[in-house]
Amino acid sequence: MEQVKPTRMELMKKKAQIKLAEQGRDLLREKMDALIQEFFKILSSVSDSRDELDQISRAADLALMIAAATDDPVTLRSASFATRRSITVGISGKNIMGVPVPVIEKKRVSKSMLERGYGIIATSARIDETAERYEVELDLLIKLAETETAMRRLGAEIQMNRRRVNALEQILIPELRSQAKYIKNAIEEREREDLFRLKKVKSLLEKKKKKVREKKVKMGIQESD
């Protein structure tokens, strides 16, 4: 505590710092609570989407296995090459409680039979079903990428806010309170010492006055009122 000046001005300063730190802690707690609510909203959506993706993925793999087992391999391979194309997505952003999260803007991957690029006469309904199921899977994957990224960023922000709250609550505020207590105790101790010195001086003065009066009495000097 050597660096802390035990003055009333310093005590007022420490009390103001404690109040400010407590306000900051409370605001961070409120923000963290709001972030946690948003996090669990997205988590519920992600959990449902993952379950749906798991079902769609199994259905797509099964459709491919059936098509591979029953259709001409050359036709199946030609159809897969015909449908191969890049997927263009636009990424913008939005804020959730001050946390930037991505928003993926895209065109729907799922297409009609005529849009897929292969001849509908040479292919079977099984190939059409396989293509359709994988297109749905891609749509859901892109949607899931957006929500999972938002969830990860919210989670990181929650952790950072928790560390800040803990730092304020467990380190800074206790340290400021300890300094304020030290200053208060030092001031009170100094005041007690000052009071003791004043009482001692007063006692000495009283003794001196008493001696003077006694001396005057002995000398027969009458004190005037």
Short mmCIF file of C-alpha atoms in Angstrom, two decimals:
data_model
loop_
_atom_site.label_atom_id
_atom_site.label_comp_id
_atom_site.label_asym_id
_atom_site.label_seq_id
_atom_site.Cartn_x
_atom_site.Cartn_y
_atom_site.Cartn_z
CA MET A 1 0.00 0.00 0.00
CA GLU A 2 3.05 2.29 -0.02
CA GLN A 3 1.98 3.84 -3.31
CA VAL A 4 -1.43 4.90 -1.91
CA LYS A 5 -1.58 8.35 -0.32
CA PRO A 6 -3.65 8.21 2.90
CA THR A 7 -5.57 11.45 2.27
CA ARG A 8 -9.28 12.25 2.21
CA MET A 9 -8.99 13.27 -1.46
CA GLU A 10 -7.45 9.88 -2.30
CA LEU A 11 -10.22 8.13 -0.32
CA MET A 12 -12.89 9.96 -2.34
CA LYS A 13 -11.05 8.98 -5.52
CA LYS A 14 -10.97 5.30 -4.53
CA LYS A 15 -14.68 5.33 -3.65
CA ALA A 16 -15.48 6.81 -7.08
CA GLN A 17 -13.32 4.14 -8.75
CA ILE A 18 -15.11 1.39 -6.81
CA LYS A 19 -18.51 2.74 -7.86
CA LEU A 20 -17.42 2.95 -11.50
CA ALA A 21 -15.98 -0.58 -11.43
CA GLU A 22 -19.18 -1.96 -9.87
CA GLN A 23 -21.29 -0.22 -12.53
CA GLY A 24 -19.07 -1.67 -15.25
CA ARG A 25 -19.36 -5.14 -13.70
CA ASP A 26 -23.16 -4.88 -13.54
CA LEU A 27 -23.40 -3.70 -17.17
CA LEU A 28 -21.16 -6.56 -18.32
CA ARG A 29 -23.32 -9.02 -16.38
CA GLU A 30 -26.46 -7.68 -18.07
CA LYS A 31 -24.80 -7.92 -21.48
CA MET A 32 -23.58 -11.45 -20.73
CA ASP A 33 -27.09 -12.55 -19.67
CA ALA A 34 -28.54 -11.16 -22.91
CA LEU A 35 -25.79 -12.84 -24.96
CA ILE A 36 -26.46 -16.16 -23.23
CA GLN A 37 -30.17 -15.92 -24.10
CA GLU A 38 -29.31 -15.26 -27.76
CA PHE A 39 -26.73 -18.07 -27.68
CA PHE A 40 -29.26 -20.64 -26.50
CA LYS A 41 -31.80 -19.47 -29.07
CA ILE A 42 -29.27 -20.13 -31.83
CA LEU A 43 -28.10 -23.33 -30.14
CA SER A 44 -31.64 -24.70 -30.27
CA SER A 45 -31.85 -23.86 -33.98
CA VAL A 46 -28.41 -25.39 -34.66
CA SER A 47 -29.33 -28.56 -32.76
CA ASP A 48 -32.51 -28.97 -34.80
CA SER A 49 -30.64 -28.26 -38.05
CA ARG A 50 -27.94 -30.80 -37.21
CA ASP A 51 -30.55 -33.48 -36.56
CA GLU A 52 -32.24 -32.59 -39.84
CA LEU A 53 -28.89 -32.59 -41.66
CA ASP A 54 -28.06 -36.02 -40.25
CA GLN A 55 -31.36 -37.43 -41.55
CA ILE A 56 -31.00 -35.75 -44.96
CA SER A 57 -27.38 -36.90 -45.28
CA ARG A 58 -28.30 -40.52 -44.56
CA ALA A 59 -31.19 -40.33 -47.03
CA ALA A 60 -28.92 -38.84 -49.72
CA ASP A 61 -26.26 -41.53 -49.19
CA LEU A 62 -28.91 -44.22 -49.33
CA ALA A 63 -30.34 -42.78 -52.56
CA LEU A 64 -26.85 -42.74 -54.08
CA MET A 65 -26.22 -46.34 -53.04
CA ILE A 66 -29.50 -47.45 -54.64
CA ALA A 67 -28.77 -45.50 -57.84
CA ALA A 68 -25.23 -46.92 -58.00
CA ALA A 69 -26.56 -50.45 -57.54
CA THR A 70 -29.36 -50.27 -60.12
CA ASP A 71 -28.40 -47.67 -62.73
CA ASP A 72 -25.68 -47.69 -65.37
CA PRO A 73 -22.44 -46.41 -63.75
CA VAL A 74 -21.58 -44.38 -66.86
CA THR A 75 -24.98 -42.65 -66.82
CA LEU A 76 -24.67 -41.95 -63.10
CA ARG A 77 -21.18 -40.53 -63.52
CA SER A 78 -22.25 -38.39 -66.49
CA ALA A 79 -25.16 -37.01 -64.48
CA SER A 80 -22.85 -36.14 -61.58
CA PHE A 81 -20.47 -34.27 -63.91
CA ALA A 82 -23.36 -32.43 -65.54
CA THR A 83 -24.66 -31.15 -62.20
CA ARG A 84 -21.25 -30.06 -60.94
CA ARG A 85 -21.10 -26.29 -60.61
CA SER A 86 -19.85 -23.64 -58.23
CA ILE A 87 -22.11 -22.16 -55.59
CA THR A 88 -22.04 -18.39 -55.25
CA VAL A 89 -22.87 -16.87 -51.90
CA GLY A 90 -22.85 -13.29 -50.71
CA ILE A 91 -21.77 -12.59 -47.15
CA SER A 92 -22.92 -9.53 -45.24
CA GLY A 93 -23.14 -8.95 -41.53
CA LYS A 94 -25.35 -7.92 -38.64
CA ASN A 95 -24.89 -7.24 -34.95
CA ILE A 96 -26.30 -9.28 -32.09
CA MET A 97 -25.79 -7.34 -28.83
CA GLY A 98 -22.80 -5.63 -30.40
CA VAL A 99 -21.29 -8.88 -31.70
CA PRO A 100 -20.77 -8.95 -35.51
CA VAL A 101 -22.10 -12.15 -37.08
CA PRO A 102 -22.25 -13.17 -40.76
CA VAL A 103 -25.37 -13.29 -42.88
CA ILE A 104 -25.05 -15.59 -45.90
CA GLU A 105 -27.09 -14.53 -48.90
CA LYS A 106 -27.36 -17.21 -51.55
CA LYS A 107 -29.50 -18.59 -54.29
CA ARG A 108 -31.21 -21.85 -53.50
CA VAL A 109 -29.09 -24.85 -54.53
CA SER A 110 -32.06 -27.12 -55.21
CA LYS A 111 -33.04 -27.16 -58.89
CA SER A 112 -35.63 -28.69 -61.14
CA MET A 113 -34.77 -31.66 -63.38
CA LEU A 114 -34.42 -29.39 -66.43
CA GLU A 115 -32.02 -27.07 -64.60
CA ARG A 116 -29.57 -29.78 -63.57
CA GLY A 117 -27.91 -30.07 -66.98
CA TYR A 118 -28.32 -33.78 -67.72
CA GLY A 119 -30.77 -35.44 -70.11
CA ILE A 120 -33.96 -36.49 -68.34
CA ILE A 121 -34.62 -39.26 -70.84
CA ALA A 122 -31.34 -41.09 -70.27
CA THR A 123 -31.51 -40.88 -66.48
CA SER A 124 -33.80 -42.54 -64.00
CA ALA A 125 -35.98 -41.23 -61.20
CA ARG A 126 -33.43 -42.70 -58.78
CA ILE A 127 -30.72 -40.34 -60.10
CA ASP A 128 -33.18 -37.44 -59.89
CA GLU A 129 -33.94 -38.34 -56.27
CA THR A 130 -30.21 -38.60 -55.45
CA ALA A 131 -29.52 -35.17 -56.96
CA GLU A 132 -32.49 -33.66 -55.15
CA ARG A 133 -31.45 -35.04 -51.75
CA TYR A 134 -27.87 -33.80 -52.08
CA GLU A 135 -29.11 -30.35 -53.16
CA VAL A 136 -31.27 -30.17 -50.03
CA GLU A 137 -28.25 -31.22 -47.97
CA LEU A 138 -26.18 -28.41 -49.49
CA ASP A 139 -28.91 -25.86 -48.74
CA LEU A 140 -28.96 -26.94 -45.12
CA LEU A 141 -25.15 -26.97 -44.85
CA ILE A 142 -24.98 -23.33 -45.96
CA LYS A 143 -27.70 -22.38 -43.49
CA LEU A 144 -25.91 -24.27 -40.73
CA ALA A 145 -22.61 -22.55 -41.55
CA GLU A 146 -24.23 -19.18 -40.86
CA THR A 147 -25.87 -20.15 -37.56
CA GLU A 148 -22.85 -22.09 -36.26
CA THR A 149 -20.52 -19.16 -37.00
CA ALA A 150 -22.90 -16.83 -35.14
CA MET A 151 -23.03 -19.28 -32.24
CA ARG A 152 -19.23 -19.54 -32.03
CA ARG A 153 -18.81 -15.76 -32.05
CA LEU A 154 -21.45 -15.30 -29.37
CA GLY A 155 -19.78 -18.03 -27.31
CA ALA A 156 -16.41 -16.28 -27.62
CA GLU A 157 -17.97 -12.95 -26.60
CA ILE A 158 -19.63 -14.59 -23.59
CA GLN A 159 -16.31 -16.05 -22.47
CA MET A 160 -14.57 -12.69 -22.89
CA ASN A 161 -17.30 -10.92 -20.88
CA ARG A 162 -17.10 -13.58 -18.17
CA ARG A 163 -13.34 -13.04 -17.88
CA ARG A 164 -13.88 -9.28 -17.61
CA VAL A 165 -16.55 -9.70 -14.93
CA ASN A 166 -14.29 -12.06 -12.98
CA ALA A 167 -11.36 -9.66 -13.28
CA LEU A 168 -13.47 -6.80 -11.94
CA GLU A 169 -15.16 -8.87 -9.25
CA GLN A 170 -12.21 -10.91 -8.03
CA ILE A 171 -9.23 -8.62 -8.63
CA LEU A 172 -9.91 -4.93 -9.30
CA ILE A 173 -12.85 -4.24 -6.96
CA PRO A 174 -11.34 -6.13 -3.98
CA GLU A 175 -8.02 -4.32 -4.54
CA LEU A 176 -9.76 -0.92 -4.64
CA ARG A 177 -11.76 -1.76 -1.53
CA SER A 178 -8.59 -2.86 0.24
CA GLN A 179 -6.89 0.42 -0.70
CA ALA A 180 -9.91 2.44 0.46
CA LYS A 181 -9.94 0.56 3.77
CA TYR A 182 -6.22 1.16 4.21
CA ILE A 183 -6.66 4.88 3.55
CA LYS A 184 -9.67 5.11 5.91
CA ASN A 185 -7.79 3.28 8.68
CA ALA A 186 -4.72 5.48 8.16
CA ILE A 187 -6.84 8.65 8.36
CA GLU A 188 -8.63 7.43 11.49
CA GLU A 189 -5.32 6.47 13.09
CA ARG A 190 -3.88 9.86 12.28
CA GLU A 191 -6.96 11.56 13.74
CA ARG A 192 -6.64 9.50 16.92
CA GLU A 193 -2.98 10.45 17.19
CA ASP A 194 -3.85 14.11 16.64
CA LEU A 195 -6.57 13.90 19.28
CA PHE A 196 -4.17 12.23 21.70
CA ARG A 197 -1.58 14.94 21.11
CA LEU A 198 -4.18 17.67 21.62
CA LYS A 199 -5.31 16.09 24.88
CA LYS A 200 -1.70 15.81 26.00
CA VAL A 201 -0.98 19.44 25.13
CA LYS A 202 -4.17 20.51 26.90
CA SER A 203 -3.17 18.49 29.96
CA LEU A 204 0.28 20.06 29.99
CA LEU A 205 -1.23 23.52 29.68
CA GLU A 206 -3.63 22.80 32.54
CA LYS A 207 -0.76 21.56 34.71
CA LYS A 208 1.27 24.65 33.83
CA LYS A 209 -1.64 26.94 34.70
CA LYS A 210 -2.16 25.09 37.96
CA LYS A 211 1.49 25.51 38.91
CA VAL A 212 1.32 29.20 38.08
CA ARG A 213 -1.77 29.63 40.28
CA GLU A 214 -0.16 27.71 43.13
CA LYS A 215 2.97 29.85 42.85
CA LYS A 216 0.92 33.03 42.97
CA VAL A 217 -0.94 31.82 46.05
CA LYS A 218 2.33 31.15 47.81
CA MET A 219 3.58 34.57 46.88
CA GLY A 220 0.32 36.12 48.12
CA ILE A 221 -0.66 37.46 44.75
CA GLN A 222 -4.41 37.83 44.36
CA GLU A 223 -5.72 36.66 40.97
CA SER A 224 -8.10 39.04 39.28
CA ASP A 225 -11.34 37.72 37.91
#
